[in-house]
PDB file of C-alpha atoms in Angstrom:
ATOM      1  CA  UNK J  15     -16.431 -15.566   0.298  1.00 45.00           C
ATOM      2  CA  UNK J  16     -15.466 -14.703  -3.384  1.00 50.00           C
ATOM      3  CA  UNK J  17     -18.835 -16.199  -5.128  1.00 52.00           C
ATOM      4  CA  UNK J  18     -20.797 -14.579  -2.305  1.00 79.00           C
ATOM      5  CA  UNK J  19     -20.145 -11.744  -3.574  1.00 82.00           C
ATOM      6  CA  UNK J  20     -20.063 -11.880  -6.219  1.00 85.00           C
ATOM      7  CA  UNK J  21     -23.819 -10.682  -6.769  1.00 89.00           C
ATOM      8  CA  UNK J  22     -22.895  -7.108  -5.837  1.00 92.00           C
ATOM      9  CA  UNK J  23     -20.423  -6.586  -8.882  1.00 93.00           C
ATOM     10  CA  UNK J  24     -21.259  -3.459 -10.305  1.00 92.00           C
ATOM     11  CA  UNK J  25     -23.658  -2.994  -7.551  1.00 94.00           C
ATOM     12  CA  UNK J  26     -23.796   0.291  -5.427  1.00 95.00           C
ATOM     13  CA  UNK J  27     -21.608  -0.822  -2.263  1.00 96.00           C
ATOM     14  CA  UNK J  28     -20.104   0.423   1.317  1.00 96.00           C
ATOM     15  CA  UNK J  29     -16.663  -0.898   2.692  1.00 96.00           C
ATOM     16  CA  UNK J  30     -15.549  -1.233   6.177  1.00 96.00           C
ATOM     17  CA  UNK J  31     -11.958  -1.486   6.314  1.00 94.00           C
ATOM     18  CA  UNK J  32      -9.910  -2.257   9.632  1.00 86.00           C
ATOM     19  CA  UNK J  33      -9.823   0.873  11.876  1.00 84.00           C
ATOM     20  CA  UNK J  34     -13.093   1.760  10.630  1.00 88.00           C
ATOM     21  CA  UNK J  35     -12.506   3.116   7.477  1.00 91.00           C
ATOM     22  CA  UNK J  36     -15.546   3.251   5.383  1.00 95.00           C
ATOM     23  CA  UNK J  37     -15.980   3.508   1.250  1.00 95.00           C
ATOM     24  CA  UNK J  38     -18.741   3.977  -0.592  1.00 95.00           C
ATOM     25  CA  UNK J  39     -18.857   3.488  -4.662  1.00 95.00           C
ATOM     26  CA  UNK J  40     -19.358   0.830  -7.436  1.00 96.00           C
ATOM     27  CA  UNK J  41     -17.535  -2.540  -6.482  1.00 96.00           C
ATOM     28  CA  UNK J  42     -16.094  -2.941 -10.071  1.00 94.00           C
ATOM     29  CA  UNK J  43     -13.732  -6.139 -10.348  1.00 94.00           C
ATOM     30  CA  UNK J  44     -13.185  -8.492  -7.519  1.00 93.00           C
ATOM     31  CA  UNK J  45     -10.258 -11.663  -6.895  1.00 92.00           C
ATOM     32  CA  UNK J  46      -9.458 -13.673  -4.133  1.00 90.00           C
ATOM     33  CA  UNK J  47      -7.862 -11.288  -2.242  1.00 95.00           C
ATOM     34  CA  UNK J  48      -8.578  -7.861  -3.664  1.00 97.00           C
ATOM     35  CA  UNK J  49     -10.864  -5.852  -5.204  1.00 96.00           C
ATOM     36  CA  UNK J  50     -11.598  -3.126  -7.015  1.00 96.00           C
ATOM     37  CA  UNK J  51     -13.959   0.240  -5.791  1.00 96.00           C
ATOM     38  CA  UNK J  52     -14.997   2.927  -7.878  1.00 95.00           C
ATOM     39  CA  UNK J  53     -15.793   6.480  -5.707  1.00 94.00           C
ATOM     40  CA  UNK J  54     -17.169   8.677  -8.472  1.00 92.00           C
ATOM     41  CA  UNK J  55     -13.583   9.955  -9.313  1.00 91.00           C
ATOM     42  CA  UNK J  56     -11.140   7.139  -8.514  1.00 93.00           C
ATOM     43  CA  UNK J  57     -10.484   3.383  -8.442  1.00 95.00           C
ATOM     44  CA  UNK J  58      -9.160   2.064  -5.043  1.00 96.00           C
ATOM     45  CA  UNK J  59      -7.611  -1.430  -4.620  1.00 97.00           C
ATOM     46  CA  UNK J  60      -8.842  -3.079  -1.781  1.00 97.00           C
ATOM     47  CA  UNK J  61      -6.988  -5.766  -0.374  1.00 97.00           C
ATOM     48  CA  UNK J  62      -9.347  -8.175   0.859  1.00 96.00           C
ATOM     49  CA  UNK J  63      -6.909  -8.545   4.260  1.00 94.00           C
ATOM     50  CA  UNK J  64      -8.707  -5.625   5.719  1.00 94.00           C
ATOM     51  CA  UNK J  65     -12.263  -5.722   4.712  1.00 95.00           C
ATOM     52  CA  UNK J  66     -14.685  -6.316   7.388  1.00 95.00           C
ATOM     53  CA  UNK J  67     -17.492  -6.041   5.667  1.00 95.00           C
ATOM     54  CA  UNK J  68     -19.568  -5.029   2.626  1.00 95.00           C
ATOM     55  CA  UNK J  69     -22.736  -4.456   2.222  1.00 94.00           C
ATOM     56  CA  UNK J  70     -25.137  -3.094  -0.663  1.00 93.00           C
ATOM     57  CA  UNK J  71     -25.846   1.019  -0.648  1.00 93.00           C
ATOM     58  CA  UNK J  72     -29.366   1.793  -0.848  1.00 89.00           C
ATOM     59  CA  UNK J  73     -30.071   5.547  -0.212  1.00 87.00           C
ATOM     60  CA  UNK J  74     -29.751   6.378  -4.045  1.00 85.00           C
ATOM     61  CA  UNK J  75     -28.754   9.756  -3.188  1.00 83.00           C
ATOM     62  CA  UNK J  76     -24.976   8.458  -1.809  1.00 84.00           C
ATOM     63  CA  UNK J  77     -25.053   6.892  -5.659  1.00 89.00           C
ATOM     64  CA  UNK J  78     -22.359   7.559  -7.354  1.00 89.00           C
ATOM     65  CA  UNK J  79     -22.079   6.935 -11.233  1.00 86.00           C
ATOM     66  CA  UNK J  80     -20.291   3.983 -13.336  1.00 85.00           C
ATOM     67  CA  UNK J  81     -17.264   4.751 -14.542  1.00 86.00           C
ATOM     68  CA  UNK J  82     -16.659   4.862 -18.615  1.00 76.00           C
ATOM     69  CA  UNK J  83     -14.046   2.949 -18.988  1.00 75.00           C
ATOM     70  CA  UNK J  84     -11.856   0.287 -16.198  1.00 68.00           C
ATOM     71  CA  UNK J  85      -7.976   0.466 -15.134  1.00 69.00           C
ATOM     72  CA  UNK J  86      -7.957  -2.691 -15.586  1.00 64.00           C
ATOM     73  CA  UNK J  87      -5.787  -4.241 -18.553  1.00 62.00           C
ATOM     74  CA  UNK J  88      -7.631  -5.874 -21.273  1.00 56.00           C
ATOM     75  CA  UNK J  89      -4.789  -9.103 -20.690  1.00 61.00           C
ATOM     76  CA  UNK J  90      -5.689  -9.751 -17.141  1.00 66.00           C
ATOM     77  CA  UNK J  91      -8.079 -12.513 -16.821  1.00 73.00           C
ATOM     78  CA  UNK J  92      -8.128 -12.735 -13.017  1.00 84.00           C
ATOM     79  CA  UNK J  93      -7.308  -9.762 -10.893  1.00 93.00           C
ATOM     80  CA  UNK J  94      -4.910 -10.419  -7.522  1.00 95.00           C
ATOM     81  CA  UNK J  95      -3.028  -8.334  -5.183  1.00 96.00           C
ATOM     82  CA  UNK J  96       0.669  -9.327  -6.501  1.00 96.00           C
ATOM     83  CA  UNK J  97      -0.609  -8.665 -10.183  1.00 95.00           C
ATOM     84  CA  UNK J  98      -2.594  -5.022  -9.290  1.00 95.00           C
ATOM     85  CA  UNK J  99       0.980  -4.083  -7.763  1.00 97.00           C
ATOM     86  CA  UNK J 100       2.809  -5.493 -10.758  1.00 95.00           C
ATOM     87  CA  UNK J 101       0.680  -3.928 -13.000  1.00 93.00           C
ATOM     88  CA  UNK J 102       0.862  -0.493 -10.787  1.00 94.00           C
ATOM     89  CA  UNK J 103       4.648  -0.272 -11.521  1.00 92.00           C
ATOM     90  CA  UNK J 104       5.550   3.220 -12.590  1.00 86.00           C
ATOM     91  CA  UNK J 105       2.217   4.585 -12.117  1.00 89.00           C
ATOM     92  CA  UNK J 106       2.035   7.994  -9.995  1.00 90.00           C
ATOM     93  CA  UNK J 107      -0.229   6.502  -6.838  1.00 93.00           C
ATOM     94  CA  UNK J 108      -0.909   7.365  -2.950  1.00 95.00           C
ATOM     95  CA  UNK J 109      -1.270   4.172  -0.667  1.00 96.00           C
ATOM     96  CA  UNK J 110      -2.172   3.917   2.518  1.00 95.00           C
ATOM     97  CA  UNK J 111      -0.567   2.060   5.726  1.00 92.00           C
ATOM     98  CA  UNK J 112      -0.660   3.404   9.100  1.00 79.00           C
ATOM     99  CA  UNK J 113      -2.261   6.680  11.222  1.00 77.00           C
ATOM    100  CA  UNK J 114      -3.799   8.677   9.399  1.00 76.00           C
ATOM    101  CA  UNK J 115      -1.248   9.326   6.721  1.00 79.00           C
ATOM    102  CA  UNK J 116      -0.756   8.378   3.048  1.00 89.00           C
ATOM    103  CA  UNK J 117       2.343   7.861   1.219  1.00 94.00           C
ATOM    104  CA  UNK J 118       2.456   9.430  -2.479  1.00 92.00           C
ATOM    105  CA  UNK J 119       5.018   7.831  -5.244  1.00 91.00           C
ATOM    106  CA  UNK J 120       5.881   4.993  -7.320  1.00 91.00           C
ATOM    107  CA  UNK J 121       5.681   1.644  -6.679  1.00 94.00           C
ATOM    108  CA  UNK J 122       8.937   0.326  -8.646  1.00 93.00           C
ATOM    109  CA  UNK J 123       9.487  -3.636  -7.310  1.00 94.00           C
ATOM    110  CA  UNK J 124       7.270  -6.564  -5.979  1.00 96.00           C
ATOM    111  CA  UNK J 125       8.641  -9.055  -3.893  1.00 97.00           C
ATOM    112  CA  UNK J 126       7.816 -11.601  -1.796  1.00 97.00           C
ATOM    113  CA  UNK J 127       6.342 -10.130   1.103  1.00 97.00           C
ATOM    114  CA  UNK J 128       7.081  -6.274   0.821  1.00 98.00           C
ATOM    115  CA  UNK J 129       7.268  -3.733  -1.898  1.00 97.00           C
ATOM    116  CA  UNK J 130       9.745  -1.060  -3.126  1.00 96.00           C
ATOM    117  CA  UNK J 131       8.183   2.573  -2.700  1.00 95.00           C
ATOM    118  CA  UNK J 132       9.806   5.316  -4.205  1.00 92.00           C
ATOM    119  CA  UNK J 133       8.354   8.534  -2.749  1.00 90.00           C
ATOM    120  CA  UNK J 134       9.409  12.167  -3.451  1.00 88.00           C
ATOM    121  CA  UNK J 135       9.272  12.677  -0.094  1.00 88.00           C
ATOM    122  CA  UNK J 136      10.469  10.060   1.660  1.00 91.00           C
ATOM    123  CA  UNK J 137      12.820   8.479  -1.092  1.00 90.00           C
ATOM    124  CA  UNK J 138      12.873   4.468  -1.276  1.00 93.00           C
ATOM    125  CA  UNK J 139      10.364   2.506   1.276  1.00 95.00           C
ATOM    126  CA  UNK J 140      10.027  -0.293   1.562  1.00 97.00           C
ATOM    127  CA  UNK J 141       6.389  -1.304   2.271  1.00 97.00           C
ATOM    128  CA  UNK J 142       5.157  -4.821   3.577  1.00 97.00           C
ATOM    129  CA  UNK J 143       2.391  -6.154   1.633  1.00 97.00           C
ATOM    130  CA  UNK J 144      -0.033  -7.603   4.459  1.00 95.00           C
ATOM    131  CA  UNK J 145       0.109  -4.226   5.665  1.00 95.00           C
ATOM    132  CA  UNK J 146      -1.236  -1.656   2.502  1.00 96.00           C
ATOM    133  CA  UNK J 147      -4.894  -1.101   3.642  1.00 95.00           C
ATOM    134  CA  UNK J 148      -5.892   0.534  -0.404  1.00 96.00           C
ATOM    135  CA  UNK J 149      -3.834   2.360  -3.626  1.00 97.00           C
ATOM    136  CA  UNK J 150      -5.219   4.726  -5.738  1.00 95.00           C
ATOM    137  CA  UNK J 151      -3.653   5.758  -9.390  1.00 93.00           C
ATOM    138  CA  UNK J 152      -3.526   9.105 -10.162  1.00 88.00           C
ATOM    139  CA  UNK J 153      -4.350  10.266 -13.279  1.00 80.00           C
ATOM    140  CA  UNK J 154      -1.619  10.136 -15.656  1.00 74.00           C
ATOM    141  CA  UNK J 155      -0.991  13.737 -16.253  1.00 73.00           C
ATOM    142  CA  UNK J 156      -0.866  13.712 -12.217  1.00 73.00           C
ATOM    143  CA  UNK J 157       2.663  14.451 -11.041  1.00 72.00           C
ATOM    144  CA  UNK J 158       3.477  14.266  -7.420  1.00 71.00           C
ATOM    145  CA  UNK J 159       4.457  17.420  -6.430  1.00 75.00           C
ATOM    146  CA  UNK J 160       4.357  19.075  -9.387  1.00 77.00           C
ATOM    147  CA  UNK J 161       7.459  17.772  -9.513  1.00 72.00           C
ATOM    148  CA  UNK J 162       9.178  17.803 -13.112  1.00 70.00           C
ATOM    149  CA  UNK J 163      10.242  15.054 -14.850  1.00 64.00           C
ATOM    150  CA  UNK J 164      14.205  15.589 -14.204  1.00 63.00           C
ATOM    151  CA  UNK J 165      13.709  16.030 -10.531  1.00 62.00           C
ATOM    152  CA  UNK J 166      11.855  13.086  -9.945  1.00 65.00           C
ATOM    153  CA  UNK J 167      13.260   9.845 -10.850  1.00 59.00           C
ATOM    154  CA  UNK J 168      11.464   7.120 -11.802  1.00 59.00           C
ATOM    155  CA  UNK J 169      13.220   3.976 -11.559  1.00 59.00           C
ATOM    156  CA  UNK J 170      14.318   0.676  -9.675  1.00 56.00           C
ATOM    157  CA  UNK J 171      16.614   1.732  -6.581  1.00 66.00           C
ATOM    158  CA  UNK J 172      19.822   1.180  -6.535  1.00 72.00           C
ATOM    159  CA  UNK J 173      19.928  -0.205  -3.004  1.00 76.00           C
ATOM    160  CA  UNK J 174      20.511  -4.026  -3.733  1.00 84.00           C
ATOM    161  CA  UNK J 175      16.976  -5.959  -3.104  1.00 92.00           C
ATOM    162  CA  UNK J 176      16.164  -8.571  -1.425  1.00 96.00           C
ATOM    163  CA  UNK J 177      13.048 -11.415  -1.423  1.00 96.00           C
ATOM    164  CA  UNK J 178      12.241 -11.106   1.727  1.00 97.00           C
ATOM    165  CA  UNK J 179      11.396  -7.929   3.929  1.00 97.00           C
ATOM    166  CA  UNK J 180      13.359  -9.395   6.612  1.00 97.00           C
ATOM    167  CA  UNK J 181      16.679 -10.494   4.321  1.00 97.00           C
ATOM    168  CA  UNK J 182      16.223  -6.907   3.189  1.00 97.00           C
ATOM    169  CA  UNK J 183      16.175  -5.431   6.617  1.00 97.00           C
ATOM    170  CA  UNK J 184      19.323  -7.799   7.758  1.00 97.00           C
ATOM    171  CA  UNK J 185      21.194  -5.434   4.698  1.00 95.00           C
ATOM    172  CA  UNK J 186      20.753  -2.201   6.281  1.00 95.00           C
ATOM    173  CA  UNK J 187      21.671  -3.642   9.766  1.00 97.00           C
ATOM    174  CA  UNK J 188      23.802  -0.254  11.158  1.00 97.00           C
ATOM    175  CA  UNK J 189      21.934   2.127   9.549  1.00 96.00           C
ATOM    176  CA  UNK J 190      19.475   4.669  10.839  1.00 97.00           C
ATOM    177  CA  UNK J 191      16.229   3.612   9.806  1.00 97.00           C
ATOM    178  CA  UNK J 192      12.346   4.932  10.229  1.00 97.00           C
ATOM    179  CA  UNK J 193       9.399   2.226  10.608  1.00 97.00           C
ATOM    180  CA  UNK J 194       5.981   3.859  10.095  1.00 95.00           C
ATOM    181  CA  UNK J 195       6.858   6.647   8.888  1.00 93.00           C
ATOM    182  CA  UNK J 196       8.295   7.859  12.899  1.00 91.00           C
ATOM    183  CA  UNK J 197       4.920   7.718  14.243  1.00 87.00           C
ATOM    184  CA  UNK J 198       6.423   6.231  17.257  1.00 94.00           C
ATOM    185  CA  UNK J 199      10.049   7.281  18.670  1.00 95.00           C
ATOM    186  CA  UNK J 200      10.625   3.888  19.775  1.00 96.00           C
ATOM    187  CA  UNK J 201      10.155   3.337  16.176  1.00 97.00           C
ATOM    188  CA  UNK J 202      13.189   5.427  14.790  1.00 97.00           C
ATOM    189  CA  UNK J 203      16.661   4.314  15.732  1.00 97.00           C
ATOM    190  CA  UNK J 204      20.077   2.367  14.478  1.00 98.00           C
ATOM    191  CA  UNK J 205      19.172  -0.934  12.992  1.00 98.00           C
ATOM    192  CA  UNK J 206      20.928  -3.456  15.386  1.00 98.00           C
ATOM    193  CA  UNK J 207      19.516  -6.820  14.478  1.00 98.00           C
ATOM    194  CA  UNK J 208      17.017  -8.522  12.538  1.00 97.00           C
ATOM    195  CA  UNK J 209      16.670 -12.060  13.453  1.00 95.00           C
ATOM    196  CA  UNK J 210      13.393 -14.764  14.002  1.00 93.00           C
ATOM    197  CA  UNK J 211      10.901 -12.536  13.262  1.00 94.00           C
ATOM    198  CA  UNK J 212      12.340  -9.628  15.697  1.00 97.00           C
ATOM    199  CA  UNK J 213      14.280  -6.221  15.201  1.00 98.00           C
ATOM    200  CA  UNK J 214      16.573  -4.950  17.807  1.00 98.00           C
ATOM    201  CA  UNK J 215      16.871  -0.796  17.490  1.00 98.00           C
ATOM    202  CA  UNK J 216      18.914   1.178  19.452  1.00 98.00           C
ATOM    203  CA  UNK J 217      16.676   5.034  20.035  1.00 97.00           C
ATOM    204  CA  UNK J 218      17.428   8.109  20.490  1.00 96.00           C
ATOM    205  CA  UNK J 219      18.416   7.831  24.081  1.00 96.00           C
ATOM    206  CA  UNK J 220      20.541   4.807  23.436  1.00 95.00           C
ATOM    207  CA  UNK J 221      18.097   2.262  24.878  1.00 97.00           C
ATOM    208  CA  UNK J 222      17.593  -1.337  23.031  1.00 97.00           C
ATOM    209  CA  UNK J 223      14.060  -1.920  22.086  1.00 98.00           C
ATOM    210  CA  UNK J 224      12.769  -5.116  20.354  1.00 98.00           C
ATOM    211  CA  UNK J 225       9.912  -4.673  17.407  1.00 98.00           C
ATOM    212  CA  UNK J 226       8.147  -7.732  16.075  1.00 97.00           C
ATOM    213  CA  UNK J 227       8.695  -7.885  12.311  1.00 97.00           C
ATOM    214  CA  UNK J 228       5.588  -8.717  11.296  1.00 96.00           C
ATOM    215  CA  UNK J 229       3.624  -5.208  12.841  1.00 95.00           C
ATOM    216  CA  UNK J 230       6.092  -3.266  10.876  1.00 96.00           C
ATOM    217  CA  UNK J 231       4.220  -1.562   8.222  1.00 96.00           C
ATOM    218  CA  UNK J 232       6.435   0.813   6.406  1.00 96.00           C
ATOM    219  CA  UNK J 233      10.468   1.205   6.480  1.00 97.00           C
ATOM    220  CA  UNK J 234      12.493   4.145   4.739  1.00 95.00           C
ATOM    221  CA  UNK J 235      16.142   5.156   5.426  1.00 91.00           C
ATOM    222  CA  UNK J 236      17.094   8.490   6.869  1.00 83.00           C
TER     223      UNK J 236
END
């Protein structure tokens, strides 16, 4: 699919993302299983995952102009997902997972299959990677909030990390833990079990629901 498309590099371009998302912009950089949009104002990383389809813009009037200079580092011969995360480390950004709502922070570890999140709002997430639909840097003098420097720390949690978003998940086993953000009420509850691919959660009401693993998109502590 790559060498495709790679004829519309630099090219004006439209994005269908799953659940119908649509962006429009300059397709700037492109890997194997990301790539790179410019909208006029930002850069969004596209995970290739979720793209349904891309196709060339042609009305010139949705054009939108080049930018000056690329986010991307000078070093980085071949962009991927697991180095635009690595390489986002630090860096004020909003991502998006589920609904219709966006997480703002700090991406501050990359694992195996997940990523650490630290959010002013939310604290430390932890955010599974075949679920982030796009990520978007700020601008550096961009701080979340508004938020000064001293109230908003930037730095590895101190919760103990694990490889795996399910080894990490087996650690907070008795806790009370949020998946997507509590989009769902059968999605907030005590963390019972994690085991094969399944979590066990006891809700509100004390019933015992059973979430597969692998549609869990975002997890955060309460």
């Amino acid at each position: 699919m790559v060498s495709n498309i790679n004829t519309l590099m630099g090219q004006q371009v439209c994005i269908l993302l799953s659940g119908k998302t649509t962006f429009k912009g300059v397709l700037i950089d492109l890997g194997q299983d990301i790539l790179v949009l410019y909208n006029g104002q930002q850069f969004i990383y596209i995970p290739m995952l979720h793209v349904h389809r891309i196709q060339l813009v042609k009305d010139k009037n949705e054009f939108v102009s080049s930018p000056t200079e690329s986010e991307i580092p000078d070093d980085m011969d071949a962009i991927s997902y697991r180095k635009i995360l690595t390489n986002a480390k630090g860096t004020f950004a909003e991502i998006y997972v589920t609904g219709n709502l966006t997480f703002h922070g700090y991406i501050t570890s990359v694992l195996n299959d997940y990523f650490v999140f630290y959010s002013p709002v939310y604290k430390t997430m932890f955010i599974s990677m075949s679920h982030l639909k796009w990520l978007t840097p700020y601008n550096q003098t961009v701080t979340p909030y508004s938020l000064s420097n001293e109230s908003l720390p930037v730095h590895p949690t101190s919760v103990p990390i694990q490889r795996s978003l399910e080894e990490q998940l087996k650690r907070e086993v008795g806790k009370l833990v949020v998946f997507d953000a509590g989009s769902d009420p059968m999605k907030i509850g005590k963390l019972i079990s994690v085991n094969n691919n399944l979590v066990e959660l006891a809700i509100a009401n004390g019933d015992t629901v059973f979430l597969k693993l692998s549609h869990i998109k975002s997890v955060h502590m309460t």
